[in-house]
PDB file of C-alpha atoms and ligand atoms in Angstrom:
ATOM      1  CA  UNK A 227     -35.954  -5.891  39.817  1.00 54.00           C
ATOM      2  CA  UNK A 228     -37.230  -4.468  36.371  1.00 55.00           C
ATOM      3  CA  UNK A 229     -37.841  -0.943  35.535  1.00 56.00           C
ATOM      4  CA  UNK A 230     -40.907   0.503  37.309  1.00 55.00           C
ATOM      5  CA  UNK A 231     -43.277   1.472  33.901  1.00 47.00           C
ATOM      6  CA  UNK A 232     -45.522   4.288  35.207  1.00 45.00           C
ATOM      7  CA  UNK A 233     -41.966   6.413  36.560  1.00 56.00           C
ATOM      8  CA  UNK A 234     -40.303   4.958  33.510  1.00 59.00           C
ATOM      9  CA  UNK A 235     -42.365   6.815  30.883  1.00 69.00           C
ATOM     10  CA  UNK A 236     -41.245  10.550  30.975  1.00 90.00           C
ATOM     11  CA  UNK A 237     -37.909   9.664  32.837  1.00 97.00           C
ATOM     12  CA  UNK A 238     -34.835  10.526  29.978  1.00 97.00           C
ATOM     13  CA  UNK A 239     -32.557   8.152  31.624  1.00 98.00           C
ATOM     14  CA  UNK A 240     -35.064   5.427  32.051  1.00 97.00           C
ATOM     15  CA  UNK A 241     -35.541   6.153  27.797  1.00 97.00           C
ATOM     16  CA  UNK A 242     -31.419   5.917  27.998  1.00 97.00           C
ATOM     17  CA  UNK A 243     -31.145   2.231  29.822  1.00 97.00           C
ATOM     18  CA  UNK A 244     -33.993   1.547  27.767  1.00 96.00           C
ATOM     19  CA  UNK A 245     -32.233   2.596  24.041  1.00 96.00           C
ATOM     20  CA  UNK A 246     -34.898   4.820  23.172  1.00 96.00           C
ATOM     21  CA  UNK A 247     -32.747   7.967  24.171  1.00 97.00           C
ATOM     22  CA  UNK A 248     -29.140   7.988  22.441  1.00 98.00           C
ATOM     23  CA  UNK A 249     -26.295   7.624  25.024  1.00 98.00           C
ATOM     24  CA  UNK A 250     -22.484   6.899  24.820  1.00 98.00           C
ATOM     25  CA  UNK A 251     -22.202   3.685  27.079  1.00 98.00           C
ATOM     26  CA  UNK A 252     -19.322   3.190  29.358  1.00 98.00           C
ATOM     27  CA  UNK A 253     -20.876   0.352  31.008  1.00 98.00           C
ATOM     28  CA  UNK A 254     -23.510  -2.342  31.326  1.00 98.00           C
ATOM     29  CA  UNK A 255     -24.424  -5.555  33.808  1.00 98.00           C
ATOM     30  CA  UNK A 256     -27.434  -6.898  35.137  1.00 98.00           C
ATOM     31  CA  UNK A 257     -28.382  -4.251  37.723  1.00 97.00           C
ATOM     32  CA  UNK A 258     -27.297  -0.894  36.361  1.00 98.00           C
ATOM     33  CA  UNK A 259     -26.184   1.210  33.506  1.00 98.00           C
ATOM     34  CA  UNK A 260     -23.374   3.491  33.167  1.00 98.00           C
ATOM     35  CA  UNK A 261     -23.124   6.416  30.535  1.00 98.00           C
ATOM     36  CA  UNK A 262     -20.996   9.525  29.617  1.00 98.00           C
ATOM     37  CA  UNK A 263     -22.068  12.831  30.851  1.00 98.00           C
ATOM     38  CA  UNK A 264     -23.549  15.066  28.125  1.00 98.00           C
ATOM     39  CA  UNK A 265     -22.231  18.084  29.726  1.00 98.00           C
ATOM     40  CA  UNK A 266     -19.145  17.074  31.267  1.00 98.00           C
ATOM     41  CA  UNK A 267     -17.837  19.046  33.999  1.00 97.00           C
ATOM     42  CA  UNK A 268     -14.495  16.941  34.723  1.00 98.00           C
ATOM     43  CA  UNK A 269     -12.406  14.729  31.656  1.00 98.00           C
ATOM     44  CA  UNK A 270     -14.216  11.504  32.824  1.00 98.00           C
ATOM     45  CA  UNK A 271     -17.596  11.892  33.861  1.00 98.00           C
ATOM     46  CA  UNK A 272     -19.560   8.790  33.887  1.00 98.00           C
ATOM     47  CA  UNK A 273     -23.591   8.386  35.489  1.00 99.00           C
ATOM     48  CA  UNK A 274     -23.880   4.848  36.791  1.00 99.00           C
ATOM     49  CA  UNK A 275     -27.809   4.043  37.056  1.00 98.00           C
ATOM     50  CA  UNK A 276     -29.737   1.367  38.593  1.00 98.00           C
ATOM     51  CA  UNK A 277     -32.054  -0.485  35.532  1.00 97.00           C
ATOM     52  CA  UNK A 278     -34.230  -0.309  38.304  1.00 95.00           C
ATOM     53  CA  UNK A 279     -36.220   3.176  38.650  1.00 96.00           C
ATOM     54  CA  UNK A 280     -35.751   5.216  41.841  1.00 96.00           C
ATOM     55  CA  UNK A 281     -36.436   8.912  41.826  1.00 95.00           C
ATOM     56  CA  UNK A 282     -33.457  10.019  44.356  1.00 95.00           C
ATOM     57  CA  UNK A 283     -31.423   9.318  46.814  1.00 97.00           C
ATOM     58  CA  UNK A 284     -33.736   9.310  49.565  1.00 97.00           C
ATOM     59  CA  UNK A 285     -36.514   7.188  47.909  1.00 96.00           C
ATOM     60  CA  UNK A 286     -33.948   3.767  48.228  1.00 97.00           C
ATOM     61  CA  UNK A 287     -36.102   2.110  50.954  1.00 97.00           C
ATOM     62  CA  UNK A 288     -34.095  -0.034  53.340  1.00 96.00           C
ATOM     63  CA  UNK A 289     -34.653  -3.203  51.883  1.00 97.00           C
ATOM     64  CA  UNK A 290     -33.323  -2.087  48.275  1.00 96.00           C
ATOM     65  CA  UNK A 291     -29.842  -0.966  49.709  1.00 96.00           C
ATOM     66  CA  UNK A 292     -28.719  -3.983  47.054  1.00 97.00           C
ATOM     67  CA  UNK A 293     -28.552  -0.663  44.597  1.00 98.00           C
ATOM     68  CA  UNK A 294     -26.012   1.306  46.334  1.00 98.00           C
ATOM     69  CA  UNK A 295     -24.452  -1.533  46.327  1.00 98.00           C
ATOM     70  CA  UNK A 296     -24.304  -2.068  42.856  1.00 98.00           C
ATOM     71  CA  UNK A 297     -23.537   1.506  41.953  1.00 98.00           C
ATOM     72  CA  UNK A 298     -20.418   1.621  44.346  1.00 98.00           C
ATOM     73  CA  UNK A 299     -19.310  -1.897  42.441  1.00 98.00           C
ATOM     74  CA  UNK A 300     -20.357  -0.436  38.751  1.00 98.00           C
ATOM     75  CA  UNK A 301     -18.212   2.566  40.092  1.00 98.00           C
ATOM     76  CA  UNK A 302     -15.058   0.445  40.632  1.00 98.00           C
ATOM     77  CA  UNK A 303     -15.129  -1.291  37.556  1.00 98.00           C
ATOM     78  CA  UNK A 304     -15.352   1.596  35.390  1.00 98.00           C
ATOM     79  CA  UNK A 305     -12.732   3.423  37.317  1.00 98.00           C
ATOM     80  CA  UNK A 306     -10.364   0.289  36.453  1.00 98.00           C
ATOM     81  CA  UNK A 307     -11.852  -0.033  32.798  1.00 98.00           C
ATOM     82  CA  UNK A 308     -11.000   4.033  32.294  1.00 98.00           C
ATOM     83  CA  UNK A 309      -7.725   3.858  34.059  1.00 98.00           C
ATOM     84  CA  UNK A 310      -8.646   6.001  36.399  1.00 98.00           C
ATOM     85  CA  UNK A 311      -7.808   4.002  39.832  1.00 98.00           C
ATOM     86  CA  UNK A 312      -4.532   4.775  40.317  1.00 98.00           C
ATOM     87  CA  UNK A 313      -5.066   8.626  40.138  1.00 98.00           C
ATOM     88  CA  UNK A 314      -7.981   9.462  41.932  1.00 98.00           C
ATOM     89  CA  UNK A 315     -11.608   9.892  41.279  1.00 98.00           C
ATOM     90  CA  UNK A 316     -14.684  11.687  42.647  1.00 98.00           C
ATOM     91  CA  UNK A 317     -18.376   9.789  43.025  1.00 98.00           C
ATOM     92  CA  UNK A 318     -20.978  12.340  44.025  1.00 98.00           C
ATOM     93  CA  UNK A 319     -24.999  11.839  44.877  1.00 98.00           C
ATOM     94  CA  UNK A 320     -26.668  15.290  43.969  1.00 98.00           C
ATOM     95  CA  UNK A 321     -30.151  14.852  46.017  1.00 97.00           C
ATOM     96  CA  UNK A 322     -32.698  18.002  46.071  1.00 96.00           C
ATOM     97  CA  UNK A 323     -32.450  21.337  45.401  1.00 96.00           C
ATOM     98  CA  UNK A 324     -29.111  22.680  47.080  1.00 97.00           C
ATOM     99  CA  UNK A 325     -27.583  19.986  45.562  1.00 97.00           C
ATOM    100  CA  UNK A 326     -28.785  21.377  41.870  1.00 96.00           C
ATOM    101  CA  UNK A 327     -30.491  17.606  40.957  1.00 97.00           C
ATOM    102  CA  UNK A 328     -32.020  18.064  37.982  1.00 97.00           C
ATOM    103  CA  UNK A 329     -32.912  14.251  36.900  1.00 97.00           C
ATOM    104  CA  UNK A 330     -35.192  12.434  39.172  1.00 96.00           C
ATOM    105  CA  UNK A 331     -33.701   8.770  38.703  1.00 97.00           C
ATOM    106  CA  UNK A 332     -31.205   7.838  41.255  1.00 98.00           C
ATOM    107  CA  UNK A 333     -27.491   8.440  39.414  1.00 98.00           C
ATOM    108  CA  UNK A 334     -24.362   8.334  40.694  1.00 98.00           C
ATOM    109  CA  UNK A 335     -21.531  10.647  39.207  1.00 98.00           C
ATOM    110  CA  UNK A 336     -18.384   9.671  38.861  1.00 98.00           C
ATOM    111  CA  UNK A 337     -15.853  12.346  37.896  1.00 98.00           C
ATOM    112  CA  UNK A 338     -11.940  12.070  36.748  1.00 98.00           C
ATOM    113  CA  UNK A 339      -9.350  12.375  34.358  1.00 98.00           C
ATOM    114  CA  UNK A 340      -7.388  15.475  35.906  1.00 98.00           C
ATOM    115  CA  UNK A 341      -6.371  16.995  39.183  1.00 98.00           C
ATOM    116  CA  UNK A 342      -9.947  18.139  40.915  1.00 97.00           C
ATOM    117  CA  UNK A 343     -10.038  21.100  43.462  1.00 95.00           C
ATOM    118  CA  UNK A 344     -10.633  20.443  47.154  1.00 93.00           C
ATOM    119  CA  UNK A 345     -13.768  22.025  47.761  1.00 94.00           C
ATOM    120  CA  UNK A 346     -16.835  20.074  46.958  1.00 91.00           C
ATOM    121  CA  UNK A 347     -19.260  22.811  47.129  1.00 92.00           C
ATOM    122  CA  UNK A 348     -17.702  25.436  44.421  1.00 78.00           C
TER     123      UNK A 348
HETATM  124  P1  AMP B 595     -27.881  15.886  38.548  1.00 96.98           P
HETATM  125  O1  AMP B 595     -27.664  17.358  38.559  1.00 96.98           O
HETATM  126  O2  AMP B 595     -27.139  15.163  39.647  1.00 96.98           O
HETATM  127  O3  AMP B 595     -29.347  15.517  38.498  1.00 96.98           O
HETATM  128  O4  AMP B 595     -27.180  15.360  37.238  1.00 96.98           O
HETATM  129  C1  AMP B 595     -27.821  15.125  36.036  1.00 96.98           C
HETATM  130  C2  AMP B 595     -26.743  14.987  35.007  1.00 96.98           C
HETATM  131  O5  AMP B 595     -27.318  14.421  33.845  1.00 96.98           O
HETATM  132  C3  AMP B 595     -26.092  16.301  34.581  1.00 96.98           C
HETATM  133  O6  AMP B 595     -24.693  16.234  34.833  1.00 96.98           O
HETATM  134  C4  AMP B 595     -26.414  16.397  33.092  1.00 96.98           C
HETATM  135  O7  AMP B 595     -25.364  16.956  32.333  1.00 96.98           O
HETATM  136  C5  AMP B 595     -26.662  14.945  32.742  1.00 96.98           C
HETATM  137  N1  AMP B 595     -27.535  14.697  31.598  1.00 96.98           N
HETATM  138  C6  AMP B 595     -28.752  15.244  31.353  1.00 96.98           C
HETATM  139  N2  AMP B 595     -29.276  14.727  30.217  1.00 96.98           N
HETATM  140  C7  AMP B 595     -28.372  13.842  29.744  1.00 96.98           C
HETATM  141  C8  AMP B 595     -28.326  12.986  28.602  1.00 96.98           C
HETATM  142  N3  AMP B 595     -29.335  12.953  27.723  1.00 96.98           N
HETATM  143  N4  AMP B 595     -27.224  12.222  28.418  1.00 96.98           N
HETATM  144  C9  AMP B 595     -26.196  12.272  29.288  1.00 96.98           C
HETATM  145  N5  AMP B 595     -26.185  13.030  30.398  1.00 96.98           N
HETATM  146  C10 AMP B 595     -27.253  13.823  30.613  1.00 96.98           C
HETATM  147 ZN1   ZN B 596     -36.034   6.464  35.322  1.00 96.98          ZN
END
């Protein structure tokens, strides 16, 4: 799967996989691209993102599950890489508006580094 060009060419984290965007890289395979929050909100906070444009969540059609799949597997490797594993870590999906999305390519968060609170929702 390559990037899709017509969502490609105003999306900032398509310009990011694509090196046109500055990023601080945490990771990189085939399938997806991992990157360090600019605003972090924990003391890791990584976006894993498929090379492969998606707007959200719910646009993964059933016969490109293959991403999720790659995310979750990006997500453990980074977690190892990091040293994170052992002490616990948080991978969250913000889809729509309730959820505060605010970039339309399909990211996964994964959040670390220090004791996190319970609630998910704060
Ligand atoms: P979401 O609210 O799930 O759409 O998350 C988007 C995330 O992208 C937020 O945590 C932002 O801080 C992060 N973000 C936005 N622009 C950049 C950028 N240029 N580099 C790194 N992270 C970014
Ligand atoms: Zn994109």
């Amino acid at each position: 799967m390559g990037i899709v060009p017509n969502k490609s060419k105003e999306c900032i984290f398509c310009k990011i996989i694509q090196g046109t965007l500055p990023s601080r890289k945490a990771f990189e395979n085939e399938h997806v691209f991992a990157f360090w929050d600019i605003a972090p909100q924990a003391p890791v906070h990584i976006l894993i993102v498929p090379k492969h444009h998606v707007d959200d969540v719910l646009d993964v059609r059933p016969d490109q599950g293959i991403l999720f799949q790659q995310l979750f597997l990006a997500a453990q490797q980074i977690a190892g890489q990091l040293e994170i594993a052992g002490s616990g870590f948080r991978l969250v999906f913000n889809s729509g508006d309730h959820a505060c999305q605010t970039i339309h390519h399909l990211h996964l968060h994964l959040l670390g580094g220090a004791q996190m609170g319970g609630s998910m929702v704060g």
